[in-house]
Structures are given as structure tokens and as C-alpha cells.
Coordinates of C-alpha atoms in Angstrom, one line a residue:
M1102 CA -10.6 9.1 -0.7
E1103 CA -9.8 6.1 -1.9
I1104 CA -6.4 5.1 -1.7
Y1105 CA -4.1 2.7 -2.9
A1106 CA -0.9 1.6 -0.2
H1107 CA 2.0 0.8 -1.9
W1108 CA 3.6 -0.3 1.3
L1109 CA 1.0 -2.9 1.8
D1110 CA 2.3 -4.9 -1.3
G1111 CA 3.9 -8.3 0.0
E1112 CA 7.1 -7.5 -2.2
H1113 CA 7.5 -3.9 -0.8
L1114 CA 7.7 -5.3 2.4
R1115 CA 9.9 -7.8 1.8
L1116 CA 12.4 -5.3 -0.1
S1117 CA 12.1 -2.6 2.7
E1118 CA 13.1 -5.8 5.2
W1119 CA 9.9 -4.7 7.1
N1120 CA 9.7 -7.0 10.6
P1121 CA 6.6 -7.9 12.0
Q1122 CA 7.3 -6.2 15.2
D1123 CA 6.9 -2.9 13.5
Q1124 CA 3.8 -1.5 14.2
S1125 CA 3.7 1.6 12.3
L1126 CA 2.3 0.7 9.5
V1127 CA -0.5 -0.5 11.5
V1128 CA -1.0 2.7 13.2
M1129 CA -1.1 4.6 9.9
L1130 CA -4.3 2.4 9.1
K1131 CA -5.8 3.3 12.1
I1132 CA -4.9 6.7 11.4
Q1133 CA -6.3 6.4 8.0
A1134 CA -9.7 4.9 9.4
L1135 CA -10.5 7.9 11.9
L1136 CA -9.7 10.1 8.9
G1137 CA -12.1 8.4 6.7
H1138 CA -9.8 7.0 4.0
A1139 CA -10.7 3.8 2.1
V1140 CA -8.3 2.0 1.7
V1141 CA -8.3 -0.2 -1.7
L1142 CA -6.6 -3.5 -1.6
S1143 CA -5.5 -5.1 -5.2
D1144 CA -5.9 -9.1 -5.9
I1145 CA -2.3 -10.0 -4.9
Q1146 CA -2.8 -7.3 -1.4
L1147 CA -5.5 -10.0 -0.3
I1148 CA -3.4 -13.2 -0.4
D1149 CA 0.3 -11.9 -0.4
S1150 CA 0.8 -8.9 2.2
P1151 CA 2.1 -10.1 5.6
V1152 CA 0.7 -6.8 7.0
V1153 CA -2.6 -7.8 5.5
Q1154 CA -2.4 -11.3 6.8
A1155 CA -1.3 -10.0 10.2
L1156 CA -4.6 -8.0 10.0
F1157 CA -7.2 -10.9 9.3
A1158 CA -5.4 -12.9 11.9
S1159 CA -6.9 -11.2 15.0
D1160 CA -10.7 -11.4 16.1
D1161 CA -9.8 -7.8 16.9
F1162 CA -9.4 -6.5 13.1
R1163 CA -11.9 -8.9 11.6
S1164 CA -14.8 -7.8 14.1
F1165 CA -13.8 -4.2 12.9
A1166 CA -13.8 -4.2 9.6
R1167 CA -17.0 -6.4 9.5
G1168 CA -18.6 -3.3 11.5
C1169 CA -16.9 -0.5 9.4
P1170 CA -16.7 -2.4 6.1
E1171 CA -16.2 0.9 3.9
F1172 CA -12.8 0.9 5.2
L1173 CA -11.5 -1.8 2.6
R1174 CA -12.0 -2.1 -0.8
C1175 CA -11.3 -4.8 -3.2
T1176 CA -10.7 -3.9 -6.4
T1177 CA -9.2 -6.6 -9.0
G1178 CA -9.1 -7.2 -12.7
A1179 CA -11.9 -9.6 -12.7
P1180 CA -14.7 -9.0 -15.5
P1181 CA -17.6 -7.0 -14.8
G1182 CA -20.4 -8.8 -13.4
S1183 CA -18.3 -11.3 -11.8
T1184 CA -19.7 -12.8 -8.5
P1185 CA -17.8 -12.1 -5.3
F1186 CA -16.1 -15.3 -5.0
T1187 CA -14.5 -15.0 -8.8
L1188 CA -13.8 -11.2 -8.2
V1189 CA -11.8 -12.1 -4.8
T1190 CA -10.1 -15.2 -6.0
T1191 CA -8.5 -13.7 -9.0
G1192 CA -5.0 -13.1 -7.2
L1193 CA -5.5 -17.2 -6.6
R1194 CA -5.4 -17.6 -10.0
R1195 CA -2.5 -15.3 -10.8
A1196 CA -0.7 -17.4 -8.0
L1197 CA -1.1 -20.6 -10.1
E1198 CA 0.8 -19.1 -13.0
P1199 CA 4.1 -20.6 -13.8
G1200 CA 6.9 -18.9 -12.5
W1201 CA 5.2 -17.2 -9.9
L1202 CA 6.8 -16.4 -7.1
S1203 CA 5.3 -15.3 -3.4
S1204 CA 6.9 -12.4 -1.2
S1205 CA 5.3 -13.1 2.2
F1206 CA 6.1 -17.3 2.1
D1207 CA 10.1 -18.5 1.6
T1208 CA 8.2 -20.6 -1.1
A1209 CA 5.0 -20.3 -3.8
E1210 CA 4.1 -23.8 -2.3
P1211 CA 1.8 -22.8 0.3
L1212 CA -0.3 -20.1 -1.4
I1213 CA -0.6 -22.3 -4.4
R1214 CA -1.8 -25.5 -2.4
L1215 CA -4.4 -22.6 -0.7
S1216 CA -5.1 -22.0 -4.4
E1217 CA -5.5 -24.8 -5.5
E1218 CA -8.1 -25.8 -2.8
I1219 CA -9.9 -22.9 -2.5
L1220 CA -10.7 -22.9 -6.5
E1221 CA -11.6 -26.4 -6.5
R1222 CA -14.2 -26.3 -3.3
G1223 CA -15.3 -22.6 -4.2
E1224 CA -15.1 -22.1 -0.5
T1225 CA -13.2 -19.6 1.4
N1226 CA -14.2 -20.3 5.1
P1227 CA -11.1 -21.3 6.5
G1228 CA -12.8 -23.6 9.0
P1229 CA -13.9 -26.0 6.3
L1230 CA -10.7 -25.4 4.4
F1231 CA -8.9 -26.7 7.5
A1232 CA -10.7 -29.4 8.7
R1233 CA -8.9 -32.8 10.2
G1234 CA -8.8 -35.2 7.4
T1235 CA -8.6 -32.2 4.6
V1236 CA -5.5 -31.9 2.0
L1237 CA -4.8 -28.4 4.2
G1238 CA -6.1 -29.9 7.6
T1239 CA -3.3 -32.7 7.1
R1240 CA -0.8 -31.0 5.7
Y1241 CA 0.0 -27.8 7.6
E1242 CA 0.3 -28.8 11.4
E1243 CA -2.5 -26.8 13.8
D1244 CA -1.5 -23.7 15.3
S1245 CA 2.2 -24.0 12.8
A1246 CA 3.1 -20.2 11.4
I1247 CA 2.4 -21.0 7.8
R1248 CA -1.2 -22.6 8.4
Q1249 CA -1.9 -19.2 10.7
R1250 CA -1.1 -17.4 7.8
L1251 CA -2.9 -19.1 5.1
Q1252 CA -5.9 -19.4 7.6
A1253 CA -5.5 -15.3 7.2
V1254 CA -5.2 -15.1 4.1
A1255 CA -8.7 -17.3 3.9
W1256 CA -10.5 -15.2 6.2
T1257 CA -9.4 -12.3 4.1
L1258 CA -11.3 -13.5 0.9
H1259 CA -14.0 -14.9 3.1
H1260 CA -14.5 -11.4 4.5
F1261 CA -15.0 -9.6 0.9
S1262 CA -16.6 -12.5 -0.4
R1263 CA -19.6 -13.1 2.2
E1264 CA -19.9 -10.2 4.3
A1265 CA -22.4 -7.9 3.5
G1266 CA -21.5 -4.2 2.7
V1267 CA -17.9 -4.8 1.8
P1268 CA -17.4 -2.8 -1.1
L1269 CA -16.0 -4.7 -4.1
G1270 CA -15.5 -3.6 -7.6
T1271 CA -13.6 -4.7 -11.1
S1272 CA -10.8 -2.6 -12.6
T1273 CA -12.3 -0.3 -15.6
V1274 CA -9.3 0.1 -17.1
T1275 CA -9.1 -1.8 -20.5
R1276 CA -5.4 -1.9 -21.1
P1277 CA -3.4 -1.8 -17.9
S1278 CA -0.2 -0.2 -17.8
S1279 CA 2.8 -2.7 -17.0
Y1280 CA 5.4 -1.3 -14.5
C1281 CA 7.8 -1.1 -18.0
D1282 CA 5.1 1.4 -19.5
V1283 CA 5.2 3.4 -16.0
L1284 CA 9.0 3.5 -16.2
E1285 CA 9.5 4.5 -19.8
E1286 CA 6.7 7.4 -18.9
V1287 CA 8.7 8.7 -16.0
A1288 CA 12.0 8.7 -18.1
E1289 CA 10.5 11.0 -20.4
L1290 CA 8.9 13.6 -17.7
P1291 CA 10.6 17.2 -17.4
G1292 CA 13.2 17.6 -15.4
L1293 CA 13.3 14.4 -13.8
P1294 CA 16.1 14.8 -11.3
G1295 CA 19.3 12.6 -12.1
H1296 CA 18.7 10.7 -8.5
D1297 CA 16.0 9.3 -10.2
Y1298 CA 16.4 9.3 -13.3
A1299 CA 20.1 7.2 -13.4
P1300 CA 17.8 3.8 -11.5
V1301 CA 15.4 4.3 -13.8
A1302 CA 17.4 4.2 -17.2
R1303 CA 19.2 1.4 -15.5
T1304 CA 16.2 -0.8 -15.2
L1305 CA 14.8 0.0 -18.7
S1306 CA 18.6 -1.2 -20.2
Y1307 CA 18.3 -4.0 -18.2
L1308 CA 14.4 -4.7 -19.2
D1309 CA 15.9 -4.1 -23.2
E1310 CA 18.8 -6.8 -22.7
H1311 CA 17.2 -9.4 -20.6
L1312 CA 13.3 -9.6 -21.0
G1313 CA 11.3 -9.5 -24.0
A1314 CA 8.2 -7.6 -24.5
S1315 CA 5.8 -10.3 -23.8
D1316 CA 7.3 -10.7 -20.3
R1317 CA 8.0 -7.4 -18.7
H1318 CA 4.4 -7.1 -17.1
R1319 CA 5.4 -9.7 -14.9
R1320 CA 7.4 -8.9 -12.1
A1321 CA 8.4 -12.6 -11.0
L1322 CA 10.3 -12.7 -14.5
L1323 CA 12.2 -9.9 -13.7
T1324 CA 13.2 -11.2 -10.6
A1325 CA 14.4 -14.4 -11.9
H1326 CA 16.3 -12.7 -14.1
L1327 CA 17.7 -10.9 -11.5
N1328 CA 18.8 -13.9 -9.2
A1329 CA 20.5 -15.7 -12.1
T1330 CA 22.5 -12.7 -13.3
N1331 CA 23.2 -10.7 -10.1
P1332 CA 24.0 -7.3 -12.1
P1333 CA 25.5 -4.4 -10.9
H1334 CA 23.0 -2.1 -9.5
R1335 CA 20.6 -4.9 -8.5
T1336 CA 19.3 -3.2 -5.5
A1337 CA 18.5 -0.3 -7.6
I1338 CA 16.9 -2.1 -10.5
G1339 CA 15.0 -4.5 -8.5
N1340 CA 13.6 -1.9 -6.1
T1341 CA 12.7 0.8 -8.8
A1342 CA 10.4 -2.0 -10.7
T1343 CA 8.5 -2.3 -7.7
Q1344 CA 8.0 1.0 -7.2
A1345 CA 6.9 1.4 -10.4
W1346 CA 4.6 -2.0 -10.4
N1347 CA 3.0 -0.5 -7.6
A1348 CA 2.0 2.7 -9.4
A1349 CA 0.9 0.7 -12.1
V1350 CA -1.3 -1.1 -10.0
Q1351 CA -2.5 2.1 -8.7
R1352 CA -3.7 3.7 -12.0
T1353 CA -5.1 0.3 -12.8
L1354 CA -7.6 0.3 -9.6
G1355 CA -8.4 3.7 -10.3
T1356 CA -8.0 5.3 -6.7
D1357 CA -8.6 8.8 -5.9
G1358 CA -4.6 8.8 -4.8
A1359 CA -2.0 7.2 -3.0
S1360 CA 0.4 6.4 -0.4
P1361 CA 3.7 5.5 -1.8
R1362 CA 6.9 4.4 0.1
S1363 CA 10.6 5.1 -0.6
L1364 CA 12.9 1.7 -1.2
P1365 CA 16.3 1.8 -0.7
E1366 CA 18.6 3.0 -4.1
A1367 CA 15.5 2.9 -5.8
A1368 CA 13.5 5.8 -8.2
D1369 CA 10.4 7.3 -6.1
V1370 CA 8.1 6.5 -9.0
G1371 CA 5.1 6.9 -7.1
L1372 CA 5.8 10.7 -6.4
Y1373 CA 5.6 11.5 -10.1
L1374 CA 2.7 9.8 -11.4
G1375 CA -1.2 10.2 -10.4
C1376 CA -2.0 12.2 -7.0
P1377 CA 0.5 11.1 -3.9
T1378 CA -2.2 11.8 -1.7
D1379 CA -1.1 10.1 1.4
A1380 CA 2.4 9.3 1.5
L1381 CA 4.9 7.6 4.3
F1382 CA 8.6 8.9 4.5
E1383 CA 11.4 8.0 6.2
P1384 CA 12.5 11.7 8.2
S1385 CA 16.0 12.2 7.2
A1386 CA 16.7 13.4 11.3
P1387 CA 14.1 13.2 14.2
A1388 CA 13.7 16.7 13.8
S1389 CA 12.7 17.1 10.3
A1390 CA 9.4 15.3 11.0
S1391 CA 7.8 18.7 12.5
P1392 CA 6.0 21.0 10.1
A1393 CA 4.3 23.8 12.6
G1394 CA 0.0 24.1 13.4
H1395 CA -2.3 22.4 15.4
G1396 CA -1.8 19.2 16.5
L1397 CA -1.1 16.1 18.9
A1398 CA 1.5 15.3 21.1
P1399 CA 3.8 12.2 20.8
S1400 CA 1.7 11.0 23.6
H1401 CA -1.3 11.1 21.2
L1402 CA 0.0 9.2 18.7
A1403 CA 1.2 6.8 21.1
A1404 CA -2.6 6.5 22.5
V1405 CA -3.8 5.6 18.6
G1406 CA -0.5 3.3 18.4
A1407 CA -2.2 1.7 21.9
L1408 CA -6.1 1.8 21.0
S1409 CA -7.7 -2.0 19.9
W1410 CA -9.7 -2.1 16.3
Q1411 CA -12.9 -2.3 18.6
D1412 CA -11.6 1.4 20.4
I1413 CA -11.3 2.7 17.0
A1414 CA -14.5 1.6 16.0
K1415 CA -15.9 3.3 19.0
I1416 CA -14.1 6.1 17.7
H1417 CA -15.1 6.1 14.3
L1418 CA -18.7 5.5 14.7
D1419 CA -19.2 8.6 17.2
D1420 CA -21.5 10.6 16.2
I1421 CA -19.7 13.8 15.8
V1422 CA -16.6 12.4 14.9
T1423 CA -18.6 10.9 11.7
R1424 CA -19.9 14.5 11.0
L1425 CA -16.7 16.1 11.1
R1426 CA -15.1 13.6 8.9
N1427 CA -17.7 13.8 6.2
D1428 CA -17.0 17.5 6.3
Y1429 CA -13.6 16.9 5.8
Q1430 CA -13.6 14.0 2.8
R1431 CA -16.3 16.4 1.3
A1432 CA -13.5 19.3 1.2
L1433 CA -11.0 17.0 -0.2
R1434 CA -13.3 16.2 -3.3
T1435 CA -14.0 19.6 -3.8
A1436 CA -10.8 20.6 -3.2
D1437 CA -10.8 23.1 -1.3
G1438 CA -8.0 23.8 0.7
P1439 CA -9.1 26.8 3.3
A1440 CA -12.0 24.2 4.1
T1441 CA -10.0 21.3 4.1
D1442 CA -7.4 22.6 6.7
E1443 CA -10.4 23.6 9.0
A1444 CA -12.2 20.3 8.7
L1445 CA -9.1 18.4 9.3
V1446 CA -7.9 20.8 12.2
A1447 CA -11.8 19.9 13.9
L1448 CA -11.8 16.1 12.9
L1449 CA -8.5 15.6 14.8
R1450 CA -9.4 17.9 17.6
A1451 CA -12.5 15.7 18.0
V1452 CA -10.5 12.6 17.6
R1453 CA -7.5 13.7 20.5
K1454 CA -11.2 14.1 23.0
K1455 CA -11.8 10.4 22.3
L1456 CA -8.4 9.3 23.0
P1457 CA -7.6 7.6 26.2
A1458 CA -4.6 8.8 28.8
A1459 CA -1.6 7.5 26.6
G1460 CA 0.8 7.5 29.9
N1461 CA 4.3 6.8 28.9
G1462 CA 3.1 5.6 25.5
S1463 CA 4.7 2.8 23.5
G1464 CA 8.1 4.7 22.7
H1465 CA 8.4 7.0 19.9
L1466 CA 7.5 5.8 16.0
G1467 CA 10.9 6.1 13.3
W1468 CA 8.8 7.2 10.9
A1469 CA 6.8 10.1 9.5
A1470 CA 3.5 10.4 7.2
V1471 CA 2.5 13.1 5.2
E1472 CA -1.7 13.2 4.3
A1473 CA -0.9 15.8 1.6
G1474 CA -4.6 16.1 0.2
L1475 CA -6.5 16.9 -3.0
A1476 CA -6.0 20.5 -2.2
G1477 CA -2.0 20.4 -1.1
A1478 CA -3.4 20.9 2.5
G1479 CA -2.1 17.7 5.0
L1480 CA -1.3 15.8 8.0
A1481 CA 1.9 15.2 9.3
V1482 CA 2.7 12.4 11.8
G1483 CA 6.1 12.4 13.1
A1484 CA 8.8 10.7 15.6
A1485 CA 9.9 14.2 17.0
D1486 CA 8.1 16.3 19.0
T1487 CA 4.7 17.1 16.8
F1488 CA 1.9 15.5 15.9
G1489 CA 0.9 18.5 13.6
F1490 CA -1.0 19.8 10.7
A1491 CA 0.4 21.2 7.4
A1492 CA -1.0 24.2 6.3
P1493 CA -1.5 25.3 2.8
A1494 CA 1.8 26.5 2.2
L1495 CA 3.7 23.3 3.3
A1496 CA 2.6 21.9 0.0
F1497 CA 3.2 17.7 -0.6
G1498 CA 6.5 18.6 -2.6
L1499 CA 7.8 20.9 0.8
A1500 CA 6.8 18.2 2.6
A1501 CA 8.4 15.7 1.0
E1502 CA 11.4 17.9 0.7
R1503 CA 12.1 18.0 4.7
L1504 CA 11.3 14.2 4.7
L1505 CA 12.7 12.4 2.2
R1506 CA 16.2 10.8 2.5
G1507 CA 18.1 14.5 3.6
G1508 CA 18.8 17.3 1.1
R1509 CA 17.0 15.8 -1.8
K1510 CA 14.9 18.5 -3.6
R1511 CA 11.1 17.9 -3.7
S1512 CA 9.8 20.9 -3.7
H1513 CA 9.0 20.6 -7.8
I1514 CA 7.5 17.9 -7.8
V1515 CA 3.4 18.6 -7.8
N1516 CA 3.5 21.9 -9.5
T1517 CA 6.9 22.3 -11.6
L1518 CA 7.8 19.5 -12.6
M1519 CA 5.3 18.5 -15.4
K1520 CA 6.0 22.3 -16.8
T1521 CA 9.9 23.3 -16.6
G1522 CA 13.2 21.9 -17.5
R1523 CA 14.4 19.5 -20.2
R1524 CA 12.8 16.4 -21.3
G1525 CA 13.8 13.4 -20.3
S1526 CA 16.6 11.6 -22.8
W1527 CA 15.9 8.1 -23.0
S1528 CA 14.5 7.9 -26.3
H1529 CA 17.7 9.2 -27.3
H1530 CA 19.3 6.4 -26.9
R1531 CA 17.2 3.0 -26.2
T1532 CA 18.4 -0.1 -27.4
P1533 CA 16.3 -0.9 -30.4

């Protein structure tokens, strides 16, 4: 399955105050690789995600990505038939648009300079780009943090444009939806709970007042207006727009599912649209991430985190793991719930046998993940006493209800939200 990870978006990471020392997202990516999912990156994630930058700054990860090229896919809005270079540099062209803001650098200037050089030279290899005497080599000191991160961006683009076998694609959506389109759709959903309707309505009201229709597709313009006006509920408005922006990107990329994650005070837009196949949630309490079932102990989770990417590659390429992973992915695609459960248990049992002794591990991780799957079966990765598997009875909504912000009621999301309850009332009081 192909998954769009909302939490790899640079703005999402910035707003969630992600700390580079937090390795939980890297652990999640390692688990994705072991499960056989493909993580689809957008044009902006290629250049402006600090997590992606940190990954491609590592020789260990670059070697893994070359050996297991199906793990990462790049899909952008470049025209069909574009060359790999044109396809992967779509984000660089967006970075040159007036008013563009970087989410991973303090200012847009470093990425603008990198974009200008790459597009002018037609070169993504960081060696020639940062050689002594070049514009970039002169401007950014060797071993400086900014230079290292810019080189990581270049390595990312080089990987997708030059390495053999790397999946590339262009979006088939002829009219991509904007974050405003997504917000309007969510506001009209039947039974939308008030705690999510309120920030959606506030964000739409703010857009009506401050941004014309032609400006609502650009998140940077909204950010600029929020910085200038500093309105009440600013955090809720900005974070809700970012949730909606990523939901719109998910649709544009056309992935099988998505991995949404909550932002403070925001409506959880990603849970209401598409297929939230793989979702990260903050546990409301340590024991809340402990669904019963087959599983791995915390020591096994710590062992996964401690593995190098080359270790992950060895497990990923193991004949038995490969066969069981293919069985699991096949069951997911056919929406066969019992087969998905059985295949998932068998796959993780095989993975568990490949893990080294974890010893004391690296400490517990303060996060949880739900691998819901197309059939509603899933994997829960917890910070408490269990790294286990949720049976079909523990469907996505129930898992979210347990894990997301304490007592929020989420069990209706998957099956009943679209079928019961009153319509949203946004259309009745929108500003003309």
C-alpha cells in the first residue's frame, strides 16, 4: 500500500514543535518498511521536510533507499511524460514563487539559492553543487548546519532523479483541491462533532474575511495574514489549515491511504477524508495504547528503533519476511479482514525473530501508532506495556477513540459519520 504521511510535511513538523532528537518518527518509518508500505513524498516534502533532510543526510539511509527503492515513492504535479529531473524539481520551482515560506529553515533564502543553482545547472549531485569556488560552496561554510541540510536536500533530489528503479509519478488529478476546498467539504459532513466543526468554521470565516478566492490555494499567504493580524484562535486556524492542506495533498497524490496526526487545537481533518490507513496519535495516558492481542514487547520496539537502516534492509530482504510481507499486502488490497489479521501476525512474528536482543532498550517512546489497514484490522505500537495487534473488532474509530486526546468520541468516524446525524451548517451562514 502507498501511504502519504501528513507528519513528514515540514509545516506540520514545525507546528507540532518536533524536536530533531525525537526518533519516534524514524521508528515509525522503519516499521512501515518492515510492513511493506510505500511512503509517498510530495514535491515540497522532498525539499522542505526536516525529517527527510535528516534521513538523506545519512549514508546509512541513502544506502537503504538504493537497496530498497520501493520504500519511497515521489509523486508531483509535473506534466505527464516529464523527465525525472523535471518531476523531482517541481518543489524547487514552487520555492521560487513570491512569498514562499520555508518550514525547515529560518528563512526561505537557503532553499531559494539551492533552487536557483540546481535549476540553472540542471544538476542535483551535491558534490559539483557545493564544490570549492561555486556559488553554494562559497556562500555556505563547509560543515555548517545549513550547508549539511542543503546537501541533504540535493541528495534527496539526486536519489529520485538518478537512481535506477526509484518509483516516480505524476498526479492524475486534473484539478487539485485546495485546503479551502477540503475545509468546506468537511464543514458539510453529517454529524461533524462540535470540537472539530468550531475550528473549521473559524478558519473558513477568516479566509472569507482576509483572502480572496485566488489566494486560498497557497498556505504561505494564509500564514502571512495570520502573522500580520494575530487573530483570536490563531493556533487553531493555522493548524487546522495545515491539516486540511495535507488532506488536499493526499488527494492530489492519489495514495491508497494516509497517516494523519493531530496538531494542537486543530480539527482532525485527515480522519474525515479518504482512508486513514495508518495513523499516529498521541496517547491520552500510558495505558491507553494497550489493545489486547498478539504483539511485541517494549524491548522489541526499542530493538526496532536501535536497528540501523542496513539492519532494516537485511530483515526487509529476508526470503521468509518478504513472502509474509507480500501476503499481508495482498490481504490489505483485497480488504480481507481475517486474512489481514492472520498475515499481519505471521509477518510480525517473523520480524520479531530477526530482532537482536534489545537489552535495556532506548527508553519508552511517548507515542502510539495505529495501522488500521483497508479492512479495519491493525497494528498498535504503544509506549506502554504492549506493542500489539488490534483485531478487526478494534476498528479504526475505536482505536482513535482510545488513543486520541482522552475522551473524544471517534467510533463513528469510519462507518457512521457519512450516514447519520445532521448536516453541517456552514453553508447556511457563510459570508457571501
